[in-house]
Amino acid sequence: MATAERESKSQRLFWALILALLLGYGGIKTYHVMLALQVYDGQPLEVDTSGAAK
């Protein structure tokens, strides 16, 4: 019975670690995108980019 309890605890710890890593990655990525938008906000483009997305 002790093995089953230990496996259950290890599995909960594993999923908590995965969740913490995903939340950390999301937070860092959000910060990165917000910083990039602040840096490039209002900077004019030097060339004409009409039709660039085609």
PDB file of N, CA and C in Angstrom:
ATOM      1  N   MET A   1       0.819  -1.196   0.000  1.00  0.00           N
ATOM      2  CA  MET A   1       0.000   0.000   0.000  1.00  0.00           C
ATOM      3  C   MET A   1       0.861   1.257   0.000  1.00  0.00           C
ATOM      4  N   ALA A   2       2.018   1.175   0.620  1.00  0.00           N
ATOM      5  CA  ALA A   2       2.891   2.348   0.686  1.00  0.00           C
ATOM      6  C   ALA A   2       3.382   2.742  -0.703  1.00  0.00           C
ATOM      7  N   THR A   3       3.575   1.772  -1.562  1.00  0.00           N
ATOM      8  CA  THR A   3       4.036   2.058  -2.924  1.00  0.00           C
ATOM      9  C   THR A   3       2.974   2.822  -3.708  1.00  0.00           C
ATOM     10  N   ALA A   4       1.720   2.437  -3.564  1.00  0.00           N
ATOM     11  CA  ALA A   4       0.630   3.121  -4.263  1.00  0.00           C
ATOM     12  C   ALA A   4       0.503   4.564  -3.779  1.00  0.00           C
ATOM     13  N   GLU A   5       0.648   4.776  -2.483  1.00  0.00           N
ATOM     14  CA  GLU A   5       0.566   6.139  -1.955  1.00  0.00           C
ATOM     15  C   GLU A   5       1.737   6.981  -2.443  1.00  0.00           C
ATOM     16  N   ARG A   6       2.919   6.370  -2.500  1.00  0.00           N
ATOM     17  CA  ARG A   6       4.099   7.093  -2.962  1.00  0.00           C
ATOM     18  C   ARG A   6       3.975   7.441  -4.449  1.00  0.00           C
ATOM     19  N   GLU A   7       3.443   6.517  -5.246  1.00  0.00           N
ATOM     20  CA  GLU A   7       3.234   6.791  -6.675  1.00  0.00           C
ATOM     21  C   GLU A   7       2.218   7.912  -6.868  1.00  0.00           C
ATOM     22  N   SER A   8       1.165   7.918  -6.080  1.00  0.00           N
ATOM     23  CA  SER A   8       0.142   8.966  -6.178  1.00  0.00           C
ATOM     24  C   SER A   8       0.743  10.324  -5.835  1.00  0.00           C
ATOM     25  N   LYS A   9       1.551  10.365  -4.784  1.00  0.00           N
ATOM     26  CA  LYS A   9       2.193  11.616  -4.386  1.00  0.00           C
ATOM     27  C   LYS A   9       3.171  12.085  -5.459  1.00  0.00           C
ATOM     28  N   SER A  10       3.939  11.157  -6.022  1.00  0.00           N
ATOM     29  CA  SER A  10       4.895  11.506  -7.078  1.00  0.00           C
ATOM     30  C   SER A  10       4.172  12.019  -8.323  1.00  0.00           C
ATOM     31  N   GLN A  11       3.040  11.411  -8.638  1.00  0.00           N
ATOM     32  CA  GLN A  11       2.282  11.832  -9.807  1.00  0.00           C
ATOM     33  C   GLN A  11       1.710  13.235  -9.608  1.00  0.00           C
ATOM     34  N   ARG A  12       1.207  13.537  -8.410  1.00  0.00           N
ATOM     35  CA  ARG A  12       0.702  14.884  -8.122  1.00  0.00           C
ATOM     36  C   ARG A  12       1.830  15.909  -8.195  1.00  0.00           C
ATOM     37  N   LEU A  13       2.997  15.549  -7.669  1.00  0.00           N
ATOM     38  CA  LEU A  13       4.146  16.447  -7.730  1.00  0.00           C
ATOM     39  C   LEU A  13       4.576  16.690  -9.173  1.00  0.00           C
ATOM     40  N   PHE A  14       4.563  15.641  -9.984  1.00  0.00           N
ATOM     41  CA  PHE A  14       4.911  15.745 -11.404  1.00  0.00           C
ATOM     42  C   PHE A  14       3.973  16.713 -12.123  1.00  0.00           C
ATOM     43  N   TRP A  15       2.675  16.568 -11.930  1.00  0.00           N
ATOM     44  CA  TRP A  15       1.710  17.429 -12.608  1.00  0.00           C
ATOM     45  C   TRP A  15       1.784  18.863 -12.097  1.00  0.00           C
ATOM     46  N   ALA A  16       2.077  19.044 -10.807  1.00  0.00           N
ATOM     47  CA  ALA A  16       2.251  20.389 -10.257  1.00  0.00           C
ATOM     48  C   ALA A  16       3.478  21.057 -10.880  1.00  0.00           C
ATOM     49  N   LEU A  17       4.543  20.299 -11.074  1.00  0.00           N
ATOM     50  CA  LEU A  17       5.744  20.835 -11.707  1.00  0.00           C
ATOM     51  C   LEU A  17       5.464  21.225 -13.158  1.00  0.00           C
ATOM     52  N   ILE A  18       4.755  20.384 -13.882  1.00  0.00           N
ATOM     53  CA  ILE A  18       4.407  20.690 -15.274  1.00  0.00           C
ATOM     54  C   ILE A  18       3.557  21.963 -15.333  1.00  0.00           C
ATOM     55  N   LEU A  19       2.588  22.091 -14.450  1.00  0.00           N
ATOM     56  CA  LEU A  19       1.733  23.271 -14.417  1.00  0.00           C
ATOM     57  C   LEU A  19       2.536  24.523 -14.084  1.00  0.00           C
ATOM     58  N   ALA A  20       3.442  24.415 -13.120  1.00  0.00           N
ATOM     59  CA  ALA A  20       4.278  25.564 -12.750  1.00  0.00           C
ATOM     60  C   ALA A  20       5.172  25.988 -13.915  1.00  0.00           C
ATOM     61  N   LEU A  21       5.728  25.035 -14.627  1.00  0.00           N
ATOM     62  CA  LEU A  21       6.568  25.358 -15.779  1.00  0.00           C
ATOM     63  C   LEU A  21       5.771  26.026 -16.893  1.00  0.00           C
ATOM     64  N   LEU A  22       4.570  25.543 -17.152  1.00  0.00           N
ATOM     65  CA  LEU A  22       3.722  26.154 -18.182  1.00  0.00           C
ATOM     66  C   LEU A  22       3.307  27.569 -17.801  1.00  0.00           C
ATOM     67  N   LEU A  23       2.956  27.767 -16.545  1.00  0.00           N
ATOM     68  CA  LEU A  23       2.573  29.108 -16.098  1.00  0.00           C
ATOM     69  C   LEU A  23       3.766  30.060 -16.141  1.00  0.00           C
ATOM     70  N   GLY A  24       4.932  29.571 -15.771  1.00  0.00           N
ATOM     71  CA  GLY A  24       6.137  30.388 -15.839  1.00  0.00           C
ATOM     72  C   GLY A  24       6.473  30.771 -17.264  1.00  0.00           C
ATOM     73  N   TYR A  25       6.366  29.810 -18.167  1.00  0.00           N
ATOM     74  CA  TYR A  25       6.632  30.088 -19.580  1.00  0.00           C
ATOM     75  C   TYR A  25       5.640  31.114 -20.122  1.00  0.00           C
ATOM     76  N   GLY A  26       4.367  30.956 -19.772  1.00  0.00           N
ATOM     77  CA  GLY A  26       3.352  31.904 -20.223  1.00  0.00           C
ATOM     78  C   GLY A  26       3.612  33.304 -19.690  1.00  0.00           C
ATOM     79  N   GLY A  27       4.029  33.401 -18.442  1.00  0.00           N
ATOM     80  CA  GLY A  27       4.332  34.703 -17.862  1.00  0.00           C
ATOM     81  C   GLY A  27       5.515  35.373 -18.535  1.00  0.00           C
ATOM     82  N   ILE A  28       6.568  34.608 -18.775  1.00  0.00           N
ATOM     83  CA  ILE A  28       7.751  35.160 -19.446  1.00  0.00           C
ATOM     84  C   ILE A  28       7.406  35.573 -20.873  1.00  0.00           C
ATOM     85  N   LYS A  29       6.640  34.760 -21.566  1.00  0.00           N
ATOM     86  CA  LYS A  29       6.266  35.076 -22.940  1.00  0.00           C
ATOM     87  C   LYS A  29       5.393  36.332 -22.989  1.00  0.00           C
ATOM     88  N   THR A  30       4.456  36.460 -22.065  1.00  0.00           N
ATOM     89  CA  THR A  30       3.603  37.649 -22.003  1.00  0.00           C
ATOM     90  C   THR A  30       4.445  38.897 -21.774  1.00  0.00           C
ATOM     91  N   TYR A  31       5.393  38.812 -20.836  1.00  0.00           N
ATOM     92  CA  TYR A  31       6.274  39.941 -20.562  1.00  0.00           C
ATOM     93  C   TYR A  31       7.087  40.298 -21.813  1.00  0.00           C
ATOM     94  N   HIS A  32       7.582  39.291 -22.511  1.00  0.00           N
ATOM     95  CA  HIS A  32       8.385  39.516 -23.715  1.00  0.00           C
ATOM     96  C   HIS A  32       7.582  40.233 -24.800  1.00  0.00           C
ATOM     97  N   VAL A  33       6.355  39.807 -25.026  1.00  0.00           N
ATOM     98  CA  VAL A  33       5.513  40.425 -26.052  1.00  0.00           C
ATOM     99  C   VAL A  33       5.150  41.852 -25.661  1.00  0.00           C
ATOM    100  N   MET A  34       4.826  42.069 -24.383  1.00  0.00           N
ATOM    101  CA  MET A  34       4.481  43.421 -23.934  1.00  0.00           C
ATOM    102  C   MET A  34       5.681  44.360 -24.070  1.00  0.00           C
ATOM    103  N   LEU A  35       6.866  43.874 -23.744  1.00  0.00           N
ATOM    104  CA  LEU A  35       8.070  44.681 -23.874  1.00  0.00           C
ATOM    105  C   LEU A  35       8.345  45.014 -25.336  1.00  0.00           C
ATOM    106  N   ALA A  36       8.182  44.043 -26.225  1.00  0.00           N
ATOM    107  CA  ALA A  36       8.408  44.272 -27.656  1.00  0.00           C
ATOM    108  C   ALA A  36       7.417  45.302 -28.202  1.00  0.00           C
ATOM    109  N   LEU A  37       6.168  45.231 -27.770  1.00  0.00           N
ATOM    110  CA  LEU A  37       5.174  46.199 -28.236  1.00  0.00           C
ATOM    111  C   LEU A  37       5.492  47.601 -27.738  1.00  0.00           C
ATOM    112  N   GLN A  38       5.998  47.725 -26.520  1.00  0.00           N
ATOM    113  CA  GLN A  38       6.373  49.034 -25.994  1.00  0.00           C
ATOM    114  C   GLN A  38       7.553  49.619 -26.760  1.00  0.00           C
ATOM    115  N   VAL A  39       8.510  48.793 -27.095  1.00  0.00           N
ATOM    116  CA  VAL A  39       9.716  49.263 -27.779  1.00  0.00           C
ATOM    117  C   VAL A  39       9.380  49.767 -29.181  1.00  0.00           C
ATOM    118  N   TYR A  40       8.523  49.032 -29.894  1.00  0.00           N
ATOM    119  CA  TYR A  40       8.232  49.380 -31.282  1.00  0.00           C
ATOM    120  C   TYR A  40       7.009  50.272 -31.438  1.00  0.00           C
ATOM    121  N   ASP A  41       6.390  50.686 -30.348  1.00  0.00           N
ATOM    122  CA  ASP A  41       5.186  51.512 -30.422  1.00  0.00           C
ATOM    123  C   ASP A  41       5.505  52.884 -31.024  1.00  0.00           C
ATOM    124  N   GLY A  42       4.841  53.203 -32.109  1.00  0.00           N
ATOM    125  CA  GLY A  42       4.967  54.525 -32.714  1.00  0.00           C
ATOM    126  C   GLY A  42       6.173  54.730 -33.608  1.00  0.00           C
ATOM    127  N   GLN A  43       6.986  53.708 -33.822  1.00  0.00           N
ATOM    128  CA  GLN A  43       8.130  53.870 -34.715  1.00  0.00           C
ATOM    129  C   GLN A  43       7.661  53.776 -36.162  1.00  0.00           C
ATOM    130  N   PRO A  44       8.001  54.760 -36.968  1.00  0.00           N
ATOM    131  CA  PRO A  44       7.578  54.708 -38.379  1.00  0.00           C
ATOM    132  C   PRO A  44       8.402  53.690 -39.164  1.00  0.00           C
ATOM    133  N   LEU A  45       7.772  53.088 -40.157  1.00  0.00           N
ATOM    134  CA  LEU A  45       8.484  52.165 -41.043  1.00  0.00           C
ATOM    135  C   LEU A  45       9.239  52.973 -42.095  1.00  0.00           C
ATOM    136  N   GLU A  46      10.423  52.509 -42.452  1.00  0.00           N
ATOM    137  CA  GLU A  46      11.264  53.247 -43.396  1.00  0.00           C
ATOM    138  C   GLU A  46      10.928  52.908 -44.856  1.00  0.00           C
ATOM    139  N   VAL A  47      10.249  51.802 -45.077  1.00  0.00           N
ATOM    140  CA  VAL A  47       9.900  51.413 -46.450  1.00  0.00           C
ATOM    141  C   VAL A  47       8.402  51.169 -46.531  1.00  0.00           C
ATOM    142  N   ASP A  48       7.870  51.185 -47.752  1.00  0.00           N
ATOM    143  CA  ASP A  48       6.462  50.912 -47.973  1.00  0.00           C
ATOM    144  C   ASP A  48       6.228  49.412 -47.837  1.00  0.00           C
ATOM    145  N   THR A  49       5.299  49.013 -47.002  1.00  0.00           N
ATOM    146  CA  THR A  49       5.035  47.600 -46.786  1.00  0.00           C
ATOM    147  C   THR A  49       3.648  47.179 -47.275  1.00  0.00           C
ATOM    148  N   SER A  50       3.034  47.967 -48.143  1.00  0.00           N
ATOM    149  CA  SER A  50       1.717  47.595 -48.638  1.00  0.00           C
ATOM    150  C   SER A  50       1.840  46.311 -49.471  1.00  0.00           C
ATOM    151  N   GLY A  51       0.960  45.374 -49.208  1.00  0.00           N
ATOM    152  CA  GLY A  51       0.965  44.099 -49.917  1.00  0.00           C
ATOM    153  C   GLY A  51       1.967  43.102 -49.357  1.00  0.00           C
ATOM    154  N   ALA A  52       2.584  43.376 -48.232  1.00  0.00           N
ATOM    155  CA  ALA A  52       3.586  42.468 -47.677  1.00  0.00           C
ATOM    156  C   ALA A  52       2.983  41.169 -47.162  1.00  0.00           C
ATOM    157  N   ALA A  53       1.730  41.181 -46.787  1.00  0.00           N
ATOM    158  CA  ALA A  53       1.110  39.980 -46.223  1.00  0.00           C
ATOM    159  C   ALA A  53       0.488  39.086 -47.292  1.00  0.00           C
ATOM    160  N   LYS A  54       0.636  39.426 -48.530  1.00  0.00           N
ATOM    161  CA  LYS A  54       0.012  38.619 -49.586  1.00  0.00           C
ATOM    162  C   LYS A  54       0.823  37.396 -49.885  1.00  0.00           C
TER     163      LYS A  54
END
